[in-house]
Amino acid sequence: MNPQSTLPPTPAALPPKTGDPNAAGGRGSKDPRSEVRLFAGLGHVALAVWAVIVIVPIIWTFLAAFKNTSEIFSSPWTLPAELRWENFGRAWTKAHIGRYFLNSVIVVSCSTFLTMLLGSMAAYVLARYKFWGNRAVYFLFVSGLAFPVFLALVPLFFVVKNLGLLDTHTGVVLVYSAYSLPFTVFFLAAFFKTLPSSVAEAGMIDGCGHTRLFFQVMMPMAKPGLISVAIFNIIGQWAQYQLPLVLLSNAKDKWVLTQGIADISVNAGYEADWSGLFAALTIAILPMIIVYAVFQRQIQAGLTSGAVK
Amino acid sequence: MRHGKYPFVIGFLFAPVALYVTFVIWPYAQAFWISMTNWRGLSAPQWVGFDNYRRLLDDGAFWKAVQHHGVLLLALPLITVAIALFFAFLLNVGGKSSGGQRQGVWGAKFYRVVFFFPQVLAVAIIAVLFQMVYRPNESGLINGVLMEFGLEPVLFLVKPNLALWSIIAVLVWQAVGFYVVLFSAGMASIPGEIYEAAEMDGASRVTLFFRVTLPLLWDTLQVAWVYLGIAAFDAFAIVAVLSVDGGGPDGATTVLAMEIYRNAFVYSKYGYASAMGVALFFLTLTFAALTLRLTKRESVEY
């Protein structure tokens, strides 16, 4: 009785009312309107439930960061009685979250820079120059995508140790960069291939050398691809846990954030400083939320771009 | 472009290749060799052939880890893909259609942003977060609620048959948003006319989903499956931080990465740990080859 085209815009998105005459038509009726309503209604419930499942643990953590230990145990679900900022002070100084955070920032910014520089250099040459061994080098890089890092963990530990780089940020930066190269080269090589060669030729005619051509013409043209891969690498390296665990185990002052938080969670149990742990978690999570909120479009594109053609 | 090409190519490739060979290729190559020795770090390694692999066959912890990978491999992709597909369908084509253009339900943008968020958090931090959520007394998020209602607390990470599923739940919690966005990208490239035509023929939502969306999304699904499979083989951070004493209780949640780490860096059994690494390598490879083979299908042109 209702042609679909007359569907009003909003009710379709609302759950069906129980007394809806359209829905009462029985099982056999194929009225698209009630079907849409029911489906969208159930869908909304499911979506809202999942949103709650995602958000609640995080909000709960933020709230607990302001409580004291007895509040955490006696009233886990209420708002904190007062804003206890000293929990954050304890996490920042006593549990060294500030230092771990800074270490993570230093390590990730250095290694992402190195990854992007070396990765785009290699990808550019492999994508746009014909030379003997080109394919072999390309596959050498791309094969790294298939290997689990854990296979290499033991020998890697000794390689780093023999180079005297164990328990140093330099070692971690070099290792992060090396392990980020397969994806970076794989992705950027495909990207550089799509760039028009007419611009490159024009640059050459104007007397541009190979190196200048790369830095002043090709790099700016490849910016969208570079940003995607950079985001992918930043998030991947920020989240690293196993590599720093192995490579920085004996230098507590050089630890990165993930290591630090994991360690605090062990100690919090001994010291019964649960509010300190919640504050530390909040310090670790909050900046990510802010960065994500600002750049969510680019981050979503950057992280999923490797998976879709 | 011929002028000075080779010095330039070599100049640009030297540093990346040197770094990559030193820290990636060389360790990988060594791992295969170390796995054939009894190296424990103090004296020089001795060649023992396949001894380590023979010992692996009798190692209960190893088989437990392999078994857990089996569970993870089935459960993680199945649950994650099912939830993500459902949500992606709702967010992209679940709503009304206006002017032939299918739309998502109301608030689709908001949901996509919120669901994706756990993806930017480090797994180790998520693991600590869920340690708090799962805590077995009234200070835990879930048990706090249960006990408020006078219910018995659930020992998520302590009960052996529940611990692995508690960990899988966290992995799903983190992964769903990523795959919602991934599938959304796939669905966005399906032309609206196909839906329109199907709807004119009287197809219901369910039919639309199974007969139109799913077949046209096959390539993306395959990618998702491989990604989640690799994640199932690489669940170190979450197990190391979240589980009771690293893979416990009593090995109920251990994974190969955990056993490799323990054997190498706690017991200094480098040869044995490397043998496990090689086993993990072949398992991953077999999985990838099998998936690509089993899911091979004529892709639909549109």
Coordinates of C-alpha atoms in Angstrom, one line a residue:
Chain A
M1 CA 0.0 0.0 0.0
N2 CA 3.0 2.3 0.5
P3 CA 5.3 2.8 -2.4
Q4 CA 8.9 2.9 -1.2
S5 CA 9.5 6.3 -2.7
T6 CA 7.1 8.0 -0.2
L7 CA 9.2 6.8 2.8
P8 CA 9.6 9.7 5.2
P9 CA 13.2 10.4 6.0
T10 CA 13.4 9.9 9.7
P11 CA 10.9 7.2 10.8
A12 CA 12.8 4.6 8.7
A13 CA 15.7 4.9 11.2
L14 CA 13.5 4.5 14.2
P15 CA 12.5 1.2 15.9
P16 CA 9.1 0.1 14.9
K17 CA 6.2 1.0 17.2
T18 CA 4.5 -2.0 18.6
G19 CA 1.1 -0.8 17.4
D20 CA 2.3 -0.1 13.9
P21 CA -0.5 -1.2 11.4
N22 CA 2.2 -1.9 8.8
A23 CA 4.1 -4.3 11.1
A24 CA 0.9 -6.1 12.0
G25 CA 0.5 -7.4 8.4
G26 CA 1.9 -10.8 9.5
R27 CA 4.8 -12.9 8.4
G28 CA 3.8 -13.2 4.8
S29 CA 3.6 -9.5 4.1
K30 CA 6.6 -8.2 2.2
D31 CA 5.9 -4.6 3.1
P32 CA 9.3 -3.0 2.6
R33 CA 8.5 -0.2 5.0
S34 CA 8.0 -2.3 8.1
E35 CA 11.0 -4.5 7.1
V36 CA 13.2 -1.4 6.8
R37 CA 11.9 -0.2 10.2
L38 CA 12.5 -3.5 11.9
F39 CA 15.9 -4.0 10.5
A40 CA 17.1 -0.5 11.1
G41 CA 15.6 -0.6 14.6
L42 CA 17.4 -3.8 15.6
G43 CA 20.5 -2.5 13.9
H44 CA 20.4 0.7 16.0
V45 CA 20.2 -1.3 19.1
A46 CA 23.2 -3.4 18.1
L47 CA 25.3 -0.4 17.1
A48 CA 24.5 1.5 20.2
V49 CA 25.4 -1.6 22.4
W50 CA 28.7 -2.0 20.6
A51 CA 29.5 1.8 21.0
V52 CA 28.8 1.4 24.7
I53 CA 31.1 -1.7 24.9
V54 CA 33.9 0.3 23.2
I55 CA 33.5 3.5 25.2
V56 CA 32.6 2.3 28.7
P57 CA 35.9 0.7 29.7
I58 CA 37.7 3.8 28.7
I59 CA 35.4 6.3 30.5
W60 CA 35.5 4.0 33.5
T61 CA 39.3 4.2 33.5
F62 CA 39.3 7.9 33.3
L63 CA 36.9 8.1 36.3
A64 CA 38.9 5.6 38.4
A65 CA 42.0 7.7 37.8
F66 CA 40.4 10.4 40.1
K67 CA 39.4 7.9 42.8
N68 CA 41.4 6.6 45.7
T69 CA 41.9 2.9 46.3
S70 CA 39.0 2.5 48.7
E71 CA 36.6 4.2 46.3
I72 CA 37.8 1.9 43.5
F73 CA 36.8 -1.1 45.5
S74 CA 33.7 0.1 47.3
S75 CA 32.0 2.1 44.5
P76 CA 33.5 1.1 41.1
W77 CA 30.5 2.6 39.3
T78 CA 30.1 6.0 40.8
L79 CA 31.7 9.3 40.0
P80 CA 34.8 10.1 42.1
A81 CA 34.0 12.0 45.3
E82 CA 36.6 14.6 44.4
L83 CA 39.1 15.1 41.6
R84 CA 42.3 13.7 43.0
W85 CA 44.9 15.1 40.6
E86 CA 47.6 13.8 42.9
N87 CA 47.0 10.4 41.3
F88 CA 48.3 11.8 38.0
G89 CA 51.3 13.5 39.8
R90 CA 52.2 10.1 41.3
A91 CA 51.9 8.3 37.9
W92 CA 53.9 11.0 36.2
T93 CA 56.8 11.3 38.6
K94 CA 56.9 8.2 40.8
A95 CA 55.9 5.7 38.2
H96 CA 57.9 7.6 35.5
I97 CA 55.0 7.8 33.0
G98 CA 56.4 11.2 31.8
R99 CA 59.7 9.7 31.0
Y100 CA 58.3 6.6 29.3
F101 CA 56.0 8.9 27.2
L102 CA 58.9 11.0 26.2
N103 CA 61.0 8.0 25.3
S104 CA 58.2 6.7 23.1
V105 CA 57.9 10.1 21.4
I106 CA 61.6 10.2 20.8
V107 CA 61.9 6.6 19.5
V108 CA 58.8 6.8 17.3
S109 CA 59.6 10.1 15.7
C110 CA 63.2 9.1 14.9
S111 CA 62.3 5.7 13.6
T112 CA 59.3 6.9 11.6
F113 CA 61.5 9.6 10.0
L114 CA 64.2 7.1 9.2
T115 CA 61.6 4.6 7.9
M116 CA 60.0 7.2 5.6
L117 CA 63.3 8.5 4.3
L118 CA 65.0 5.1 3.6
G119 CA 61.7 3.5 2.6
S120 CA 60.8 6.1 0.1
M121 CA 64.3 6.2 -1.3
A122 CA 64.3 2.5 -1.9
A123 CA 60.8 2.4 -3.2
Y124 CA 61.4 5.3 -5.6
V125 CA 64.4 3.7 -7.1
L126 CA 62.8 0.2 -7.3
A127 CA 59.6 1.6 -8.8
R128 CA 61.0 4.0 -11.4
Y129 CA 64.5 2.8 -12.5
K130 CA 65.4 -0.2 -14.5
F131 CA 68.6 -1.8 -13.4
W132 CA 70.0 -5.2 -12.9
G133 CA 68.8 -6.9 -9.7
N134 CA 65.8 -4.6 -9.3
R135 CA 63.3 -7.4 -8.9
A136 CA 65.6 -9.3 -6.6
V137 CA 66.0 -6.4 -4.2
Y138 CA 62.2 -5.7 -4.4
F139 CA 61.3 -9.2 -3.4
L140 CA 64.0 -9.2 -0.7
F141 CA 62.1 -6.3 0.9
V142 CA 58.6 -7.6 0.3
S143 CA 59.4 -11.1 1.6
G144 CA 59.8 -9.5 5.0
L145 CA 56.0 -9.1 5.1
A146 CA 55.6 -12.8 5.3
F147 CA 57.9 -13.6 8.2
P148 CA 56.7 -13.5 11.8
V149 CA 59.0 -11.2 13.9
F150 CA 59.3 -13.9 16.5
L151 CA 61.3 -16.1 14.2
A152 CA 64.1 -13.6 14.2
L153 CA 63.9 -12.5 17.8
V154 CA 66.8 -14.5 19.3
P155 CA 69.3 -13.8 16.5
L156 CA 68.1 -10.2 16.4
F157 CA 68.9 -9.8 20.1
F158 CA 72.5 -11.0 19.5
V159 CA 72.9 -8.8 16.3
V160 CA 71.9 -5.8 18.3
K161 CA 74.1 -6.9 21.3
N162 CA 77.1 -7.5 19.1
L163 CA 76.8 -4.0 17.6
G164 CA 76.8 -2.6 21.1
L165 CA 73.3 -1.2 20.7
L166 CA 71.5 -3.2 23.3
D167 CA 69.6 -1.0 25.8
T168 CA 70.0 2.0 23.6
H169 CA 67.4 4.1 21.8
T170 CA 69.6 4.0 18.7
G171 CA 69.3 0.2 18.5
V172 CA 65.5 0.3 18.9
V173 CA 65.2 3.0 16.3
L174 CA 67.3 1.1 13.7
V175 CA 65.3 -2.1 14.4
Y176 CA 61.9 -0.5 14.2
S177 CA 62.9 1.1 10.9
A178 CA 64.3 -2.1 9.5
Y179 CA 61.1 -4.0 10.4
S180 CA 58.9 -1.2 9.0
L181 CA 60.7 -1.3 5.6
P182 CA 58.8 -4.2 4.0
F183 CA 55.4 -2.6 4.1
T184 CA 56.7 0.9 3.5
V185 CA 58.6 -0.2 0.4
F186 CA 55.8 -2.4 -0.8
F187 CA 53.2 0.4 -0.5
L188 CA 55.3 3.3 -1.7
A189 CA 56.7 1.4 -4.7
A190 CA 53.2 0.9 -6.0
F191 CA 52.5 4.5 -5.3
F192 CA 55.5 5.9 -7.1
K193 CA 54.6 3.8 -10.1
T194 CA 51.4 5.7 -10.5
L195 CA 53.0 9.1 -10.6
P196 CA 53.2 10.6 -14.1
S197 CA 56.6 10.5 -15.8
S198 CA 56.0 13.7 -17.8
V199 CA 56.7 15.8 -14.7
A200 CA 59.9 13.9 -14.0
E201 CA 61.0 14.3 -17.6
A202 CA 60.3 18.0 -17.5
G203 CA 62.4 18.3 -14.4
M204 CA 65.3 16.5 -16.1
I205 CA 65.1 18.8 -19.1
D206 CA 65.3 21.7 -16.7
G207 CA 68.6 20.3 -15.5
C208 CA 67.4 18.6 -12.3
G209 CA 69.7 15.9 -11.1
H210 CA 68.3 12.5 -9.9
T211 CA 68.6 13.4 -6.3
R212 CA 67.0 16.8 -6.6
L213 CA 64.3 15.3 -8.8
F214 CA 63.4 12.9 -6.0
F215 CA 63.4 15.4 -3.1
Q216 CA 61.9 18.4 -4.9
V217 CA 59.5 16.8 -7.5
M218 CA 58.6 13.2 -6.6
M219 CA 58.4 13.5 -2.8
P220 CA 55.9 16.4 -2.9
M221 CA 53.9 14.6 -5.6
A222 CA 53.8 11.4 -3.5
K223 CA 52.6 13.3 -0.4
P224 CA 49.2 11.5 0.0
G225 CA 50.9 8.1 -0.1
L226 CA 53.7 9.2 2.2
I227 CA 51.2 10.4 4.8
S228 CA 49.2 7.2 4.7
V229 CA 52.3 5.1 5.3
A230 CA 53.7 7.4 7.9
I231 CA 50.4 7.1 9.9
F232 CA 50.6 3.3 9.5
N233 CA 54.2 3.3 10.8
I234 CA 53.6 5.8 13.7
I235 CA 50.7 3.7 15.0
G236 CA 52.5 0.4 14.6
Q237 CA 55.7 1.6 16.2
W238 CA 53.9 3.4 19.0
A239 CA 52.2 0.1 19.8
Q240 CA 55.4 -2.0 19.8
Y241 CA 55.8 -4.1 22.8
Q242 CA 57.8 -7.2 22.0
L243 CA 60.8 -5.5 20.4
P244 CA 61.5 -3.0 23.2
L245 CA 60.8 -5.8 25.8
V246 CA 63.8 -7.7 24.3
L247 CA 66.0 -4.8 23.3
L248 CA 65.7 -2.5 26.3
S249 CA 65.1 -5.0 29.1
N250 CA 68.0 -3.8 31.3
A251 CA 67.7 0.0 30.8
K252 CA 64.6 1.0 32.7
D253 CA 65.2 4.7 32.1
K254 CA 65.0 4.1 28.4
W255 CA 61.7 2.1 28.4
V256 CA 58.9 3.1 26.1
L257 CA 55.3 3.7 27.2
T258 CA 53.9 0.2 26.5
Q259 CA 56.6 -1.4 28.5
G260 CA 56.3 1.1 31.3
I261 CA 52.5 0.7 31.6
A262 CA 52.8 -3.1 31.6
D263 CA 55.4 -2.9 34.3
I264 CA 53.3 -0.5 36.4
S265 CA 50.3 -2.8 36.2
V266 CA 52.5 -5.6 37.8
N267 CA 53.8 -3.2 40.5
A268 CA 50.4 -1.7 41.2
G269 CA 49.3 -5.0 42.6
Y270 CA 52.2 -5.2 45.0
E271 CA 51.9 -1.6 46.1
A272 CA 48.1 -1.5 46.0
D273 CA 48.3 1.7 44.1
W274 CA 45.4 1.1 41.8
S275 CA 44.4 4.7 41.4
G276 CA 48.0 5.4 40.2
L277 CA 47.7 2.7 37.6
F278 CA 44.4 4.1 36.4
A279 CA 46.0 7.6 36.2
A280 CA 48.9 6.1 34.2
L281 CA 46.5 4.4 31.8
T282 CA 44.6 7.6 31.4
I283 CA 47.8 9.5 30.6
A284 CA 48.6 6.8 28.0
I285 CA 45.2 6.7 26.4
L286 CA 44.1 10.4 26.5
P287 CA 46.6 11.8 24.0
M288 CA 45.7 9.0 21.6
I289 CA 42.0 9.9 21.8
I290 CA 42.8 13.5 21.1
V291 CA 45.1 12.8 18.2
Y292 CA 42.6 10.3 16.8
A293 CA 39.7 12.8 17.2
V294 CA 41.7 15.4 15.2
F295 CA 43.0 13.1 12.5
Q296 CA 40.5 10.3 12.4
R297 CA 39.8 10.6 8.7
Q298 CA 43.5 10.4 7.8
I299 CA 44.2 7.7 10.4
Q300 CA 41.3 5.5 9.2
A301 CA 42.5 5.9 5.6
G302 CA 46.2 5.4 6.5
L303 CA 45.6 2.2 8.5
T304 CA 43.2 0.6 6.0
S305 CA 44.9 1.7 2.8
G306 CA 47.3 -1.2 2.9
A307 CA 44.5 -3.7 2.8
V308 CA 42.4 -2.4 -0.1
K309 CA 43.6 -1.8 -3.6
Chain B
M1 CA 67.5 9.7 -17.5
R2 CA 70.6 7.7 -18.4
H3 CA 73.0 10.2 -17.1
G4 CA 74.6 9.0 -13.8
K5 CA 71.9 6.4 -13.2
Y6 CA 73.9 3.7 -11.4
P7 CA 75.7 5.8 -8.8
F8 CA 72.4 7.3 -8.0
V9 CA 70.6 3.9 -7.8
I10 CA 73.3 2.5 -5.6
G11 CA 73.5 5.6 -3.5
F12 CA 69.8 5.5 -2.8
L13 CA 69.6 1.7 -2.2
F14 CA 72.7 1.3 -0.1
A15 CA 71.5 2.5 3.3
P16 CA 68.0 0.9 3.2
V17 CA 69.3 -2.5 2.0
A18 CA 72.2 -2.4 4.5
L19 CA 69.8 -1.7 7.4
Y20 CA 67.3 -4.3 6.2
V21 CA 69.8 -7.1 5.7
T22 CA 71.5 -6.4 9.0
F23 CA 68.4 -6.4 11.2
V24 CA 65.9 -8.5 9.3
I25 CA 67.3 -10.8 6.7
W26 CA 70.4 -11.8 8.6
P27 CA 68.6 -12.7 11.8
Y28 CA 65.9 -14.7 9.9
A29 CA 68.6 -16.6 8.1
Q30 CA 70.4 -17.3 11.4
A31 CA 67.3 -18.4 13.1
F32 CA 67.1 -21.5 10.9
W33 CA 70.7 -22.3 11.7
I34 CA 70.4 -21.7 15.4
S35 CA 67.4 -24.0 15.5
M36 CA 69.7 -26.9 14.6
T37 CA 72.0 -26.2 17.5
N38 CA 71.9 -26.6 21.3
W39 CA 73.0 -23.1 21.8
R40 CA 72.4 -21.7 25.3
G41 CA 74.5 -18.5 25.0
L42 CA 77.5 -19.5 27.1
S43 CA 79.6 -21.9 25.1
A44 CA 79.8 -22.0 21.3
P45 CA 76.7 -23.6 19.6
Q46 CA 76.9 -27.2 18.7
W47 CA 75.2 -28.7 15.7
V48 CA 72.5 -31.2 16.9
G49 CA 70.5 -31.6 13.7
F50 CA 66.8 -32.1 14.2
D51 CA 67.0 -32.8 17.9
N52 CA 65.2 -29.6 18.9
Y53 CA 62.4 -30.4 16.6
R54 CA 62.1 -33.9 17.9
R55 CA 61.9 -32.5 21.4
L56 CA 59.2 -30.1 20.3
L57 CA 57.0 -33.1 19.4
D58 CA 57.0 -34.2 23.0
D59 CA 56.6 -30.8 24.5
G60 CA 53.2 -30.3 26.1
A61 CA 53.5 -26.5 26.3
F62 CA 54.3 -26.4 22.5
W63 CA 51.2 -28.4 21.6
K64 CA 49.1 -26.4 24.0
A65 CA 50.2 -23.3 22.2
V66 CA 49.6 -24.8 18.8
Q67 CA 46.1 -25.8 20.0
H68 CA 45.4 -22.3 21.2
H69 CA 46.4 -20.9 17.8
G70 CA 43.9 -23.3 16.3
V71 CA 41.1 -22.0 18.5
L72 CA 42.3 -18.4 17.8
L73 CA 42.4 -19.0 14.1
L74 CA 38.8 -20.2 14.0
A75 CA 37.2 -18.0 16.6
L76 CA 39.0 -14.6 16.0
P77 CA 38.2 -14.2 12.3
L78 CA 34.8 -15.8 12.5
I79 CA 33.5 -13.6 15.3
T80 CA 35.3 -10.4 14.2
V81 CA 34.2 -10.7 10.5
A82 CA 30.6 -11.6 11.4
I83 CA 30.2 -8.6 13.7
A84 CA 32.1 -6.3 11.4
L85 CA 30.1 -7.3 8.4
F86 CA 26.8 -6.9 10.1
F87 CA 27.8 -3.4 11.3
A88 CA 29.3 -2.4 8.0
F89 CA 26.2 -3.4 6.2
L90 CA 24.1 -1.4 8.6
L91 CA 26.3 1.6 8.3
N92 CA 26.4 1.6 4.6
V93 CA 23.3 0.1 3.1
G94 CA 21.1 -0.6 6.1
G95 CA 19.1 2.6 6.1
K96 CA 16.6 4.1 3.7
S97 CA 17.2 4.6 0.1
S98 CA 16.6 8.0 -1.3
G99 CA 16.8 8.7 -5.0
G100 CA 18.3 5.3 -5.7
Q101 CA 21.2 6.1 -3.4
R102 CA 21.5 3.6 -0.5
Q103 CA 22.4 5.1 2.8
G104 CA 23.6 3.9 6.1
V105 CA 21.5 4.2 9.3
W106 CA 21.4 7.4 11.2
G107 CA 24.6 8.2 13.0
A108 CA 26.8 6.0 10.7
K109 CA 29.6 8.4 10.8
F110 CA 29.7 8.6 14.6
Y111 CA 29.7 4.8 14.9
R112 CA 32.5 4.4 12.4
V113 CA 34.7 6.9 14.4
V114 CA 34.0 5.3 17.8
F115 CA 34.3 1.7 16.7
F116 CA 37.7 2.3 15.1
F117 CA 39.2 4.0 18.1
P118 CA 40.6 0.9 19.9
Q119 CA 42.7 0.3 16.8
V120 CA 44.9 3.3 17.6
L121 CA 45.6 2.1 21.2
A122 CA 48.6 -0.2 21.7
V123 CA 47.7 -3.8 22.4
A124 CA 49.8 -3.8 25.6
I125 CA 47.9 -0.8 26.9
I126 CA 44.6 -2.5 26.0
A127 CA 45.8 -5.6 27.9
V128 CA 46.4 -3.5 31.0
L129 CA 43.0 -1.8 30.6
F130 CA 41.2 -5.2 30.4
Q131 CA 43.1 -6.5 33.4
M132 CA 41.2 -3.8 35.2
V133 CA 38.0 -4.6 33.5
Y134 CA 38.3 -8.3 34.3
R135 CA 39.5 -8.0 37.9
P136 CA 37.9 -10.8 39.9
N137 CA 36.6 -8.7 42.8
E138 CA 34.4 -5.7 43.1
S139 CA 37.1 -3.4 41.7
G140 CA 36.6 -4.9 38.3
L141 CA 34.3 -3.2 35.8
I142 CA 32.3 -6.3 35.0
N143 CA 32.4 -8.0 38.4
G144 CA 31.7 -4.7 40.1
V145 CA 28.3 -4.7 38.4
L146 CA 27.7 -8.4 38.9
M147 CA 28.4 -8.1 42.6
E148 CA 26.2 -5.0 42.9
F149 CA 23.4 -7.3 41.8
G150 CA 24.4 -9.9 44.3
L151 CA 25.8 -12.3 41.7
E152 CA 29.0 -14.4 42.0
P153 CA 32.0 -12.7 40.4
V154 CA 33.3 -14.4 37.2
L155 CA 36.9 -15.4 37.3
F156 CA 37.6 -14.4 33.7
L157 CA 41.4 -14.8 33.6
V158 CA 41.8 -17.4 36.4
K159 CA 39.4 -20.1 35.2
P160 CA 41.4 -22.2 32.7
N161 CA 38.5 -22.8 30.4
L162 CA 37.4 -19.2 30.4
A163 CA 40.8 -17.4 30.2
L164 CA 41.4 -18.0 26.5
W165 CA 37.9 -16.8 25.6
S166 CA 38.4 -13.7 27.8
I167 CA 41.5 -12.9 25.7
I168 CA 39.7 -13.6 22.4
A169 CA 37.0 -11.2 23.5
V170 CA 39.6 -8.4 24.0
L171 CA 41.1 -9.1 20.6
V172 CA 37.6 -8.9 19.0
W173 CA 36.9 -5.7 20.9
Q174 CA 39.9 -4.1 19.4
A175 CA 39.6 -5.5 15.9
V176 CA 35.9 -5.0 14.9
G177 CA 36.2 -1.2 14.2
F178 CA 39.1 -1.7 11.8
Y179 CA 37.1 -4.3 9.8
V180 CA 34.0 -2.2 9.8
V181 CA 35.9 0.6 8.1
L182 CA 37.6 -1.9 5.8
F183 CA 34.3 -3.5 4.7
S184 CA 32.7 -0.1 4.4
A185 CA 35.4 0.9 1.9
G186 CA 34.6 -2.3 0.0
M187 CA 30.9 -1.7 0.1
A188 CA 31.2 1.9 -1.0
S189 CA 32.7 0.7 -4.3
I190 CA 29.6 -1.5 -5.0
P191 CA 27.4 0.5 -7.4
G192 CA 24.0 1.5 -6.1
E193 CA 22.2 0.4 -9.2
I194 CA 22.9 -3.2 -8.3
Y195 CA 21.0 -2.7 -5.0
E196 CA 18.3 -0.8 -6.8
A197 CA 17.8 -3.5 -9.3
A198 CA 17.7 -6.3 -6.7
E199 CA 15.3 -4.3 -4.6
M200 CA 12.9 -3.9 -7.6
D201 CA 13.0 -7.6 -7.9
G202 CA 11.7 -7.8 -4.4
A203 CA 14.9 -8.8 -2.6
S204 CA 14.8 -8.4 1.2
R205 CA 17.6 -7.0 3.3
V206 CA 18.8 -10.5 4.1
T207 CA 18.8 -11.5 0.5
L208 CA 20.5 -8.3 -0.4
F209 CA 23.2 -9.0 2.1
F210 CA 23.9 -12.6 1.1
R211 CA 23.3 -12.4 -2.6
V212 CA 24.7 -9.0 -3.5
T213 CA 27.0 -7.6 -0.8
L214 CA 28.8 -10.7 0.2
P215 CA 29.8 -12.0 -3.2
L216 CA 30.9 -8.5 -4.3
L217 CA 33.0 -8.2 -1.1
W218 CA 34.8 -11.4 -1.5
D219 CA 38.2 -10.0 -2.1
T220 CA 38.1 -7.7 0.9
L221 CA 36.9 -10.6 3.0
Q222 CA 39.8 -12.7 2.0
V223 CA 42.2 -9.9 3.0
A224 CA 40.4 -9.6 6.3
W225 CA 40.8 -13.3 6.9
V226 CA 44.5 -13.3 6.2
Y227 CA 45.1 -10.3 8.4
L228 CA 43.1 -11.8 11.3
G229 CA 44.9 -15.1 10.8
I230 CA 48.2 -13.4 11.1
A231 CA 47.0 -11.6 14.2
A232 CA 46.0 -15.0 15.6
F233 CA 49.5 -16.2 15.2
D234 CA 51.0 -13.1 16.8
A235 CA 49.1 -12.6 20.0
F236 CA 52.1 -12.0 22.2
A237 CA 51.5 -8.6 23.8
I238 CA 48.0 -9.4 24.9
V239 CA 48.9 -12.8 26.3
A240 CA 52.1 -11.6 28.0
V241 CA 50.4 -8.7 29.7
L242 CA 46.8 -9.8 30.3
S243 CA 47.0 -13.5 31.1
V244 CA 47.9 -14.8 34.6
D245 CA 51.7 -15.3 34.8
G246 CA 52.4 -15.2 31.1
G247 CA 50.2 -17.7 29.3
G248 CA 48.6 -19.1 32.4
P249 CA 46.7 -20.3 34.4
D250 CA 48.8 -23.4 33.9
G251 CA 49.4 -22.8 30.2
A252 CA 45.7 -22.3 29.4
T253 CA 46.3 -19.2 27.3
T254 CA 49.9 -19.7 26.1
V255 CA 50.8 -19.0 22.5
L256 CA 53.9 -19.8 20.5
A257 CA 55.3 -16.3 20.7
M258 CA 55.0 -16.6 24.5
E259 CA 56.8 -19.9 24.6
I260 CA 59.5 -18.6 22.3
Y261 CA 60.0 -15.6 24.5
R262 CA 60.1 -17.7 27.6
N263 CA 62.5 -20.3 26.3
A264 CA 64.9 -17.7 24.8
F265 CA 64.9 -14.9 27.3
V266 CA 64.0 -16.7 30.6
Y267 CA 65.6 -20.1 30.2
S268 CA 68.3 -19.1 27.6
K269 CA 67.4 -22.1 25.4
Y270 CA 68.2 -20.2 22.2
G271 CA 68.4 -23.3 20.0
Y272 CA 65.1 -24.6 21.2
A273 CA 63.4 -21.3 21.0
S274 CA 64.5 -20.8 17.4
A275 CA 63.1 -24.2 16.5
M276 CA 59.8 -23.0 17.8
G277 CA 60.2 -19.9 15.7
V278 CA 60.8 -22.0 12.6
A279 CA 57.7 -24.0 13.5
L280 CA 55.7 -20.8 13.9
F281 CA 57.0 -19.6 10.5
F282 CA 55.8 -22.8 8.7
L283 CA 52.5 -22.7 10.5
T284 CA 52.0 -19.1 9.3
L285 CA 53.0 -19.9 5.8
T286 CA 50.7 -23.0 5.7
F287 CA 47.9 -20.9 7.0
A288 CA 48.4 -18.1 4.4
A289 CA 48.7 -20.6 1.5
L290 CA 45.7 -22.6 2.6
T291 CA 43.5 -19.5 3.0
L292 CA 44.4 -18.1 -0.4
R293 CA 43.8 -21.5 -1.9
L294 CA 40.5 -22.2 -0.1
T295 CA 39.1 -18.8 -0.7
K296 CA 40.1 -18.7 -4.4
R297 CA 37.1 -17.9 -6.3
E298 CA 36.1 -16.2 -9.5
S299 CA 35.9 -12.6 -8.5
V300 CA 32.7 -10.9 -9.7
E301 CA 33.2 -8.2 -12.2
Y302 CA 31.1 -5.1 -11.9

